[in-house]
Amino acid sequence: MTFWGILAPEATPSLRRQQTLGLAAAVRHYNDRSVPGLGGMWFAMPLLWSVIAVSIAQELNRPALPIGNALEARVMKHVLERKTARQSAQLRGMRKLANVENGPKFQKLVRPGVYVVQPIRLGMIQPLVDLGFVTGSRYSAFCLAAAGERLLELPAVKPARYALLRWAQGENPRDLGAALDSLSPLTVPDAASRKLIRSQLLEGGSESSHRRRDLANLGIGPSQEQLDSAVPLSGISVDHWRELRAGAGFIELQQAALSVLSKVDERLHELRDKNKAAKLSLAAAVETASDELALLKAQARRMENRIKAGNEKLSIAFLHQCLTLSPLELAAELGKRDGSVVALRGDVLTLGPAGVYADAAVPRVYQPDAKAPFAPQLVRLKNLSDLIRNLNGEAEPRRHETQIEETA
């Protein structure tokens, strides 16, 4: 199955990745019900950066967001200054920060546009709150909570935080290099920090911590093949299993719908490349993507009970459309829902803004790997496993390029 993502992490996100079909909230809902509170976290170091950034913001009485960006960028630049720096999913800014002088000052990195469009910090908002490190709902307005205070008092974190505070105040402290070494995305946090984060992640009596702990105790899984069964794996509650199955089934349906648009997109580019009008009547679009539309209909029938059991309104409404609309009506509905790569203009499908200024997408062949150890539809399952391994001391958990983005 072919998905798209960001191969160069510092690149501006492609508008193709915004083909949500108006279903992004449902995707986030099911990811959050599968692994509550994890956000975009899959390794632990970014949580330390954010806690330090929030503490510096409080002390300087400044918003935390630009400080968080600047701190993350400074850590990345420190790693990139070294000849041994290697490409890694945990390392961002390779192109953007190449234009920044070595040893940059805080005032340089705090400016908008110096660092990447999507810093890792963006994925830390939910775990910072849910794991008890900060309070608040917006990054810029976060305040330290009890776990955050404890983290900053740990022997390996306290001096790093102090060095970065002085850097943010315009100084060039002698111990800044050592502080940045200790916060490198290519290393693991110290043992005490990992122990505290693991405790906040897996311990406690809330439903969120129970679900994370139950999945962590599985070790591997659930896979897509396992989720085909209505019987929960040992240790997973009935309610949790129902929502895992509904989420994976719904995201499969969304991906099948995107396969239809991918086929139409391919045909529209073929027409444009032949200097013809890049537009298709709905009847021509149905003929072009007949196999993909048939598969979408079949997926809707196969996943109907699972999605309805999840009781999430957006996904159920989309399921109903896939089940009841004619192929002609469904092609029109998908073009209307998209509007970025393929758009409905009157009664024809044509290229949207993301399609006009880009080559055709790589054709999406809907073949999910049922035997993959983690159901690929729910990205947080793999992310939780990566995080646990990182908290156990593994510096760089293995990543997969063919993951469905949580925002997809």
Tab-separated table of N, CA, C and O in Angstrom, residues 231-318:
chain	number	residue	atom	x	y	z
A	231	VAL	N	-13.024	-10.867	18.780
A	231	VAL	CA	-12.610	-11.284	20.116
A	231	VAL	C	-11.339	-10.539	20.506
A	231	VAL	O	-10.322	-10.620	19.807
A	232	PRO	N	-11.355	-9.793	21.612
A	232	PRO	CA	-10.175	-9.005	21.992
A	232	PRO	C	-8.972	-9.890	22.310
A	232	PRO	O	-9.113	-11.018	22.794
A	233	LEU	N	-7.782	-9.344	22.042
A	233	LEU	CA	-6.568	-9.997	22.515
A	233	LEU	C	-6.561	-9.974	24.039
A	233	LEU	O	-7.126	-9.077	24.674
A	234	SER	N	-5.905	-10.947	24.628
A	234	SER	CA	-5.834	-11.029	26.085
A	234	SER	C	-5.222	-9.752	26.656
A	234	SER	O	-4.178	-9.291	26.203
A	235	GLY	N	-5.915	-9.169	27.653
A	235	GLY	CA	-5.412	-7.965	28.298
A	235	GLY	C	-5.997	-6.680	27.747
A	235	GLY	O	-5.787	-5.607	28.321
A	236	ILE	N	-6.721	-6.739	26.635
A	236	ILE	CA	-7.345	-5.550	26.041
A	236	ILE	C	-8.835	-5.576	26.361
A	236	ILE	O	-9.507	-6.590	26.142
A	237	SER	N	-9.362	-4.471	26.876
A	237	SER	CA	-10.769	-4.432	27.264
A	237	SER	C	-11.676	-4.511	26.041
A	237	SER	O	-11.271	-4.186	24.916
A	238	VAL	N	-12.904	-4.904	26.269
A	238	VAL	CA	-13.887	-5.011	25.183
A	238	VAL	C	-14.117	-3.655	24.521
A	238	VAL	O	-14.156	-3.539	23.291
A	239	ASP	N	-14.267	-2.597	25.324
A	239	ASP	CA	-14.504	-1.266	24.775
A	239	ASP	C	-13.316	-0.784	23.953
A	239	ASP	O	-13.487	-0.208	22.874
A	240	HIS	N	-12.119	-0.997	24.469
A	240	HIS	CA	-10.909	-0.589	23.759
A	240	HIS	C	-10.796	-1.341	22.430
A	240	HIS	O	-10.500	-0.747	21.380
A	241	TRP	N	-11.055	-2.630	22.462
A	241	TRP	CA	-10.962	-3.447	21.251
A	241	TRP	C	-11.979	-2.992	20.202
A	241	TRP	O	-11.664	-2.906	19.010
A	242	ARG	N	-13.183	-2.677	20.652
A	242	ARG	CA	-14.218	-2.214	19.723
A	242	ARG	C	-13.763	-0.936	19.020
A	242	ARG	O	-13.946	-0.786	17.802
A	243	GLU	N	-13.166	-0.021	19.759
A	243	GLU	CA	-12.732	1.241	19.150
A	243	GLU	C	-11.490	1.060	18.290
A	243	GLU	O	-11.321	1.759	17.282
A	244	LEU	N	-10.617	0.155	18.662
A	244	LEU	CA	-9.473	-0.159	17.805
A	244	LEU	C	-9.946	-0.697	16.456
A	244	LEU	O	-9.462	-0.296	15.397
A	245	ARG	N	-10.905	-1.615	16.500
A	245	ARG	CA	-11.416	-2.199	15.261
A	245	ARG	C	-12.156	-1.153	14.418
A	245	ARG	O	-12.012	-1.112	13.194
A	246	ALA	N	-12.956	-0.319	15.075
A	246	ALA	CA	-13.691	0.716	14.341
A	246	ALA	C	-12.724	1.701	13.698
A	246	ALA	O	-12.891	2.092	12.529
A	247	GLY	N	-11.701	2.103	14.427
A	247	GLY	CA	-10.738	3.066	13.901
A	247	GLY	C	-9.976	2.527	12.715
A	247	GLY	O	-9.838	3.195	11.685
A	248	ALA	N	-9.463	1.304	12.832
A	248	ALA	CA	-8.722	0.708	11.720
A	248	ALA	C	-9.632	0.515	10.510
A	248	ALA	O	-9.231	0.773	9.368
A	249	GLY	N	-10.873	0.105	10.752
A	249	GLY	CA	-11.806	-0.094	9.647
A	249	GLY	C	-12.157	1.204	8.951
A	249	GLY	O	-12.204	1.273	7.709
A	250	PHE	N	-12.377	2.264	9.730
A	250	PHE	CA	-12.697	3.556	9.127
A	250	PHE	C	-11.525	4.103	8.315
A	250	PHE	O	-11.701	4.603	7.200
A	251	ILE	N	-10.314	4.015	8.843
A	251	ILE	CA	-9.165	4.575	8.134
A	251	ILE	C	-8.865	3.755	6.882
A	251	ILE	O	-8.443	4.295	5.857
A	252	GLU	N	-9.125	2.458	6.920
A	252	GLU	CA	-9.051	1.663	5.684
A	252	GLU	C	-10.011	2.216	4.636
A	252	GLU	O	-9.676	2.324	3.451
A	253	LEU	N	-11.217	2.565	5.073
A	253	LEU	CA	-12.212	3.095	4.145
A	253	LEU	C	-11.755	4.433	3.571
A	253	LEU	O	-11.879	4.687	2.362
A	254	GLN	N	-11.207	5.293	4.427
A	254	GLN	CA	-10.692	6.584	3.956
A	254	GLN	C	-9.572	6.376	2.934
A	254	GLN	O	-9.513	7.059	1.909
A	255	GLN	N	-8.677	5.439	3.188
A	255	GLN	CA	-7.575	5.193	2.264
A	255	GLN	C	-8.083	4.642	0.931
A	255	GLN	O	-7.559	4.981	-0.139
A	256	ALA	N	-9.112	3.798	0.978
A	256	ALA	CA	-9.698	3.292	-0.263
A	256	ALA	C	-10.316	4.440	-1.065
A	256	ALA	O	-10.228	4.465	-2.306
A	257	ALA	N	-10.932	5.400	-0.386
A	257	ALA	CA	-11.497	6.559	-1.069
A	257	ALA	C	-10.395	7.403	-1.711
A	257	ALA	O	-10.551	7.913	-2.828
A	258	LEU	N	-9.280	7.546	-1.022
A	258	LEU	CA	-8.160	8.306	-1.585
A	258	LEU	C	-7.564	7.598	-2.800
A	258	LEU	O	-7.002	8.247	-3.688
A	259	SER	N	-7.675	6.277	-2.845
A	259	SER	CA	-7.215	5.546	-4.032
A	259	SER	C	-8.038	5.926	-5.259
A	259	SER	O	-7.516	5.982	-6.376
A	260	VAL	N	-9.329	6.172	-5.064
A	260	VAL	CA	-10.179	6.620	-6.170
A	260	VAL	C	-9.669	7.949	-6.702
A	260	VAL	O	-9.472	8.140	-7.912
A	261	LEU	N	-9.422	8.894	-5.788
A	261	LEU	CA	-8.948	10.212	-6.204
A	261	LEU	C	-7.569	10.140	-6.842
A	261	LEU	O	-7.259	10.906	-7.759
A	262	SER	N	-6.734	9.247	-6.367
A	262	SER	CA	-5.403	9.089	-6.947
A	262	SER	C	-5.488	8.666	-8.408
A	262	SER	O	-4.742	9.161	-9.266
A	263	LYS	N	-6.423	7.761	-8.706
A	263	LYS	CA	-6.594	7.298	-10.087
A	263	LYS	C	-7.115	8.435	-10.971
A	263	LYS	O	-6.658	8.614	-12.118
A	264	VAL	N	-8.046	9.217	-10.458
A	264	VAL	CA	-8.564	10.362	-11.206
A	264	VAL	C	-7.456	11.395	-11.409
A	264	VAL	O	-7.292	11.949	-12.507
A	265	ASP	N	-6.680	11.654	-10.366
A	265	ASP	CA	-5.555	12.592	-10.449
A	265	ASP	C	-4.570	12.173	-11.541
A	265	ASP	O	-4.098	12.994	-12.342
A	266	GLU	N	-4.266	10.885	-11.574
A	266	GLU	CA	-3.347	10.364	-12.594
A	266	GLU	C	-3.878	10.639	-14.002
A	266	GLU	O	-3.132	11.080	-14.897
A	267	ARG	N	-5.171	10.398	-14.196
A	267	ARG	CA	-5.760	10.605	-15.522
A	267	ARG	C	-5.789	12.087	-15.894
A	267	ARG	O	-5.523	12.459	-17.045
A	268	LEU	N	-6.086	12.952	-14.944
A	268	LEU	CA	-6.109	14.388	-15.214
A	268	LEU	C	-4.726	14.889	-15.639
A	268	LEU	O	-4.608	15.735	-16.537
A	269	HIS	N	-3.684	14.361	-15.010
A	269	HIS	CA	-2.332	14.756	-15.408
A	269	HIS	C	-1.969	14.218	-16.794
A	269	HIS	O	-1.251	14.886	-17.548
A	270	GLU	N	-2.444	13.033	-17.106
A	270	GLU	CA	-2.212	12.508	-18.454
A	270	GLU	C	-2.815	13.440	-19.502
A	270	GLU	O	-2.195	13.732	-20.531
A	271	LEU	N	-4.034	13.908	-19.236
A	271	LEU	CA	-4.689	14.824	-20.164
A	271	LEU	C	-3.905	16.133	-20.275
A	271	LEU	O	-3.694	16.660	-21.378
A	272	ARG	N	-3.468	16.655	-19.138
A	272	ARG	CA	-2.724	17.913	-19.157
A	272	ARG	C	-1.403	17.761	-19.911
A	272	ARG	O	-0.993	18.650	-20.653
A	273	ASP	N	-0.738	16.618	-19.716
A	273	ASP	CA	0.543	16.385	-20.387
A	273	ASP	C	0.377	16.281	-21.905
A	273	ASP	O	1.347	16.474	-22.654
A	274	LYS	N	-0.825	15.971	-22.352
A	274	LYS	CA	-1.108	15.901	-23.796
A	274	LYS	C	-1.713	17.206	-24.315
A	274	LYS	O	-2.257	17.264	-25.409
A	275	ASN	N	-1.581	18.271	-23.479
A	275	ASN	CA	-2.104	19.593	-23.842
A	275	ASN	C	-3.611	19.591	-24.065
A	275	ASN	O	-4.136	20.347	-24.887
A	276	LYS	N	-4.291	18.718	-23.326
A	276	LYS	CA	-5.744	18.693	-23.353
A	276	LYS	C	-6.276	19.280	-22.045
A	276	LYS	O	-5.545	19.419	-21.063
A	277	ALA	N	-7.539	19.618	-22.028
A	277	ALA	CA	-8.145	20.167	-20.814
A	277	ALA	C	-8.108	19.118	-19.706
A	277	ALA	O	-8.568	17.984	-19.896
A	278	ALA	N	-7.572	19.495	-18.553
A	278	ALA	CA	-7.459	18.568	-17.421
A	278	ALA	C	-8.784	18.537	-16.668
A	278	ALA	O	-8.929	19.101	-15.578
A	279	LYS	N	-9.756	17.902	-17.269
A	279	LYS	CA	-11.058	17.779	-16.619
A	279	LYS	C	-11.735	16.509	-17.114
A	279	LYS	O	-11.497	16.044	-18.236
A	280	LEU	N	-12.560	15.951	-16.242
A	280	LEU	CA	-13.287	14.722	-16.548
A	280	LEU	C	-14.747	14.902	-16.168
A	280	LEU	O	-15.049	15.396	-15.069
A	281	SER	N	-15.637	14.485	-17.052
A	281	SER	CA	-17.038	14.402	-16.639
A	281	SER	C	-17.141	13.337	-15.550
A	281	SER	O	-16.257	12.482	-15.406
A	282	LEU	N	-18.209	13.382	-14.801
A	282	LEU	CA	-18.366	12.384	-13.735
A	282	LEU	C	-18.438	10.975	-14.317
A	282	LEU	O	-17.895	10.028	-13.743
A	283	ALA	N	-19.068	10.840	-15.469
A	283	ALA	CA	-19.142	9.522	-16.106
A	283	ALA	C	-17.756	9.038	-16.502
A	283	ALA	O	-17.409	7.866	-16.318
A	284	ALA	N	-16.909	9.950	-17.026
A	284	ALA	CA	-15.549	9.571	-17.410
A	284	ALA	C	-14.713	9.242	-16.179
A	284	ALA	O	-13.872	8.329	-16.206
A	285	ALA	N	-14.935	9.974	-15.090
A	285	ALA	CA	-14.205	9.690	-13.856
A	285	ALA	C	-14.568	8.314	-13.311
A	285	ALA	O	-13.704	7.562	-12.839
A	286	VAL	N	-15.847	7.969	-13.387
A	286	VAL	CA	-16.288	6.647	-12.923
A	286	VAL	C	-15.651	5.553	-13.779
A	286	VAL	O	-15.217	4.516	-13.257
A	287	GLU	N	-15.587	5.771	-15.076
A	287	GLU	CA	-14.952	4.790	-15.955
A	287	GLU	C	-13.458	4.670	-15.637
A	287	GLU	O	-12.907	3.568	-15.588
A	288	THR	N	-12.804	5.810	-15.393
A	288	THR	CA	-11.372	5.817	-15.092
A	288	THR	C	-11.063	5.053	-13.808
A	288	THR	O	-10.093	4.298	-13.737
A	289	ALA	N	-11.882	5.264	-12.785
A	289	ALA	CA	-11.608	4.680	-11.463
A	289	ALA	C	-12.636	3.615	-11.102
A	289	ALA	O	-12.980	3.453	-9.925
A	290	SER	N	-13.094	2.865	-12.087
A	290	SER	CA	-14.155	1.879	-11.824
A	290	SER	C	-13.706	0.815	-10.827
A	290	SER	O	-14.471	0.442	-9.925
A	291	ASP	N	-12.484	0.312	-10.982
A	291	ASP	CA	-12.001	-0.725	-10.057
A	291	ASP	C	-11.884	-0.175	-8.643
A	291	ASP	O	-12.255	-0.844	-7.661
A	292	GLU	N	-11.356	1.049	-8.522
A	292	GLU	CA	-11.163	1.652	-7.202
A	292	GLU	C	-12.498	1.960	-6.531
A	292	GLU	O	-12.658	1.788	-5.310
A	293	LEU	N	-13.483	2.405	-7.317
A	293	LEU	CA	-14.808	2.651	-6.759
A	293	LEU	C	-15.471	1.360	-6.300
A	293	LEU	O	-16.136	1.319	-5.251
A	294	ALA	N	-15.281	0.290	-7.057
A	294	ALA	CA	-15.838	-1.007	-6.659
A	294	ALA	C	-15.205	-1.475	-5.352
A	294	ALA	O	-15.884	-2.010	-4.465
A	295	LEU	N	-13.889	-1.262	-5.241
A	295	LEU	CA	-13.199	-1.650	-4.007
A	295	LEU	C	-13.681	-0.815	-2.831
A	295	LEU	O	-13.885	-1.335	-1.722
A	296	LEU	N	-13.894	0.483	-3.065
A	296	LEU	CA	-14.406	1.350	-2.000
A	296	LEU	C	-15.765	0.864	-1.515
A	296	LEU	O	-16.024	0.794	-0.308
A	297	LYS	N	-16.640	0.523	-2.441
A	297	LYS	CA	-17.954	0.003	-2.068
A	297	LYS	C	-17.835	-1.296	-1.273
A	297	LYS	O	-18.524	-1.514	-0.275
A	298	ALA	N	-16.942	-2.173	-1.729
A	298	ALA	CA	-16.746	-3.454	-1.040
A	298	ALA	C	-16.193	-3.234	0.363
A	298	ALA	O	-16.609	-3.908	1.323
A	299	GLN	N	-15.261	-2.285	0.497
A	299	GLN	CA	-14.698	-1.985	1.820
A	299	GLN	C	-15.775	-1.451	2.756
A	299	GLN	O	-15.804	-1.797	3.941
A	300	ALA	N	-16.658	-0.614	2.231
A	300	ALA	CA	-17.727	-0.067	3.063
A	300	ALA	C	-18.632	-1.182	3.586
A	300	ALA	O	-19.014	-1.186	4.763
A	301	ARG	N	-18.957	-2.124	2.726
A	301	ARG	CA	-19.797	-3.248	3.176
A	301	ARG	C	-19.066	-4.104	4.204
A	301	ARG	O	-19.660	-4.551	5.198
A	302	ARG	N	-17.766	-4.308	3.969
A	302	ARG	CA	-16.992	-5.170	4.877
A	302	ARG	C	-16.801	-4.521	6.246
A	302	ARG	O	-16.781	-5.212	7.270
A	303	MET	N	-16.668	-3.197	6.273
A	303	MET	CA	-16.371	-2.499	7.524
A	303	MET	C	-17.602	-1.874	8.180
A	303	MET	O	-17.483	-1.232	9.219
A	304	GLU	N	-18.769	-2.088	7.604
A	304	GLU	CA	-19.966	-1.403	8.091
A	304	GLU	C	-20.206	-1.619	9.583
A	304	GLU	O	-20.353	-0.658	10.356
A	305	ASN	N	-20.247	-2.844	10.024
A	305	ASN	CA	-20.563	-3.117	11.428
A	305	ASN	C	-19.478	-2.590	12.362
A	305	ASN	O	-19.785	-2.068	13.446
A	306	ARG	N	-18.225	-2.719	11.945
A	306	ARG	CA	-17.125	-2.247	12.788
A	306	ARG	C	-17.184	-0.737	12.977
A	306	ARG	O	-17.019	-0.228	14.085
A	307	ILE	N	-17.409	-0.007	11.883
A	307	ILE	CA	-17.430	1.457	11.966
A	307	ILE	C	-18.635	1.937	12.759
A	307	ILE	O	-18.525	2.840	13.610
A	308	LYS	N	-19.783	1.336	12.536
A	308	LYS	CA	-20.971	1.732	13.287
A	308	LYS	C	-20.799	1.474	14.777
A	308	LYS	O	-21.284	2.257	15.612
A	309	ALA	N	-20.088	0.410	15.134
A	309	ALA	CA	-19.864	0.099	16.547
A	309	ALA	C	-19.001	1.153	17.234
A	309	ALA	O	-19.074	1.329	18.451
A	310	GLY	N	-18.191	1.882	16.441
A	310	GLY	CA	-17.347	2.922	17.022
A	310	GLY	C	-18.123	4.158	17.431
A	310	GLY	O	-17.637	4.967	18.228
A	311	ASN	N	-19.315	4.338	16.880
A	311	ASN	CA	-20.222	5.416	17.278
A	311	ASN	C	-19.590	6.803	17.146
A	311	ASN	O	-19.771	7.665	17.999
A	312	GLU	N	-18.849	7.006	16.034
A	312	GLU	CA	-18.242	8.318	15.762
A	312	GLU	C	-18.978	8.903	14.562
A	312	GLU	O	-19.042	8.287	13.496
A	313	LYS	N	-19.539	10.101	14.710
A	313	LYS	CA	-20.508	10.624	13.744
A	313	LYS	C	-19.919	10.842	12.356
A	313	LYS	O	-20.545	10.502	11.347
A	314	LEU	N	-18.740	11.465	12.250
A	314	LEU	CA	-18.174	11.760	10.936
A	314	LEU	C	-17.914	10.488	10.138
A	314	LEU	O	-18.209	10.418	8.942
A	315	SER	N	-17.340	9.488	10.796
A	315	SER	CA	-17.006	8.249	10.090
A	315	SER	C	-18.266	7.500	9.670
A	315	SER	O	-18.320	6.899	8.593
A	316	ILE	N	-19.293	7.530	10.498
A	316	ILE	CA	-20.551	6.852	10.154
A	316	ILE	C	-21.233	7.558	8.985
A	316	ILE	O	-21.784	6.910	8.078
A	317	ALA	N	-21.192	8.896	8.969
A	317	ALA	CA	-21.790	9.641	7.858
A	317	ALA	C	-21.060	9.333	6.548
A	317	ALA	O	-21.700	9.155	5.498
A	318	PHE	N	-19.731	9.238	6.595
A	318	PHE	CA	-18.965	8.925	5.393
A	318	PHE	C	-19.242	7.490	4.945
A	318	PHE	O	-19.399	7.210	3.752
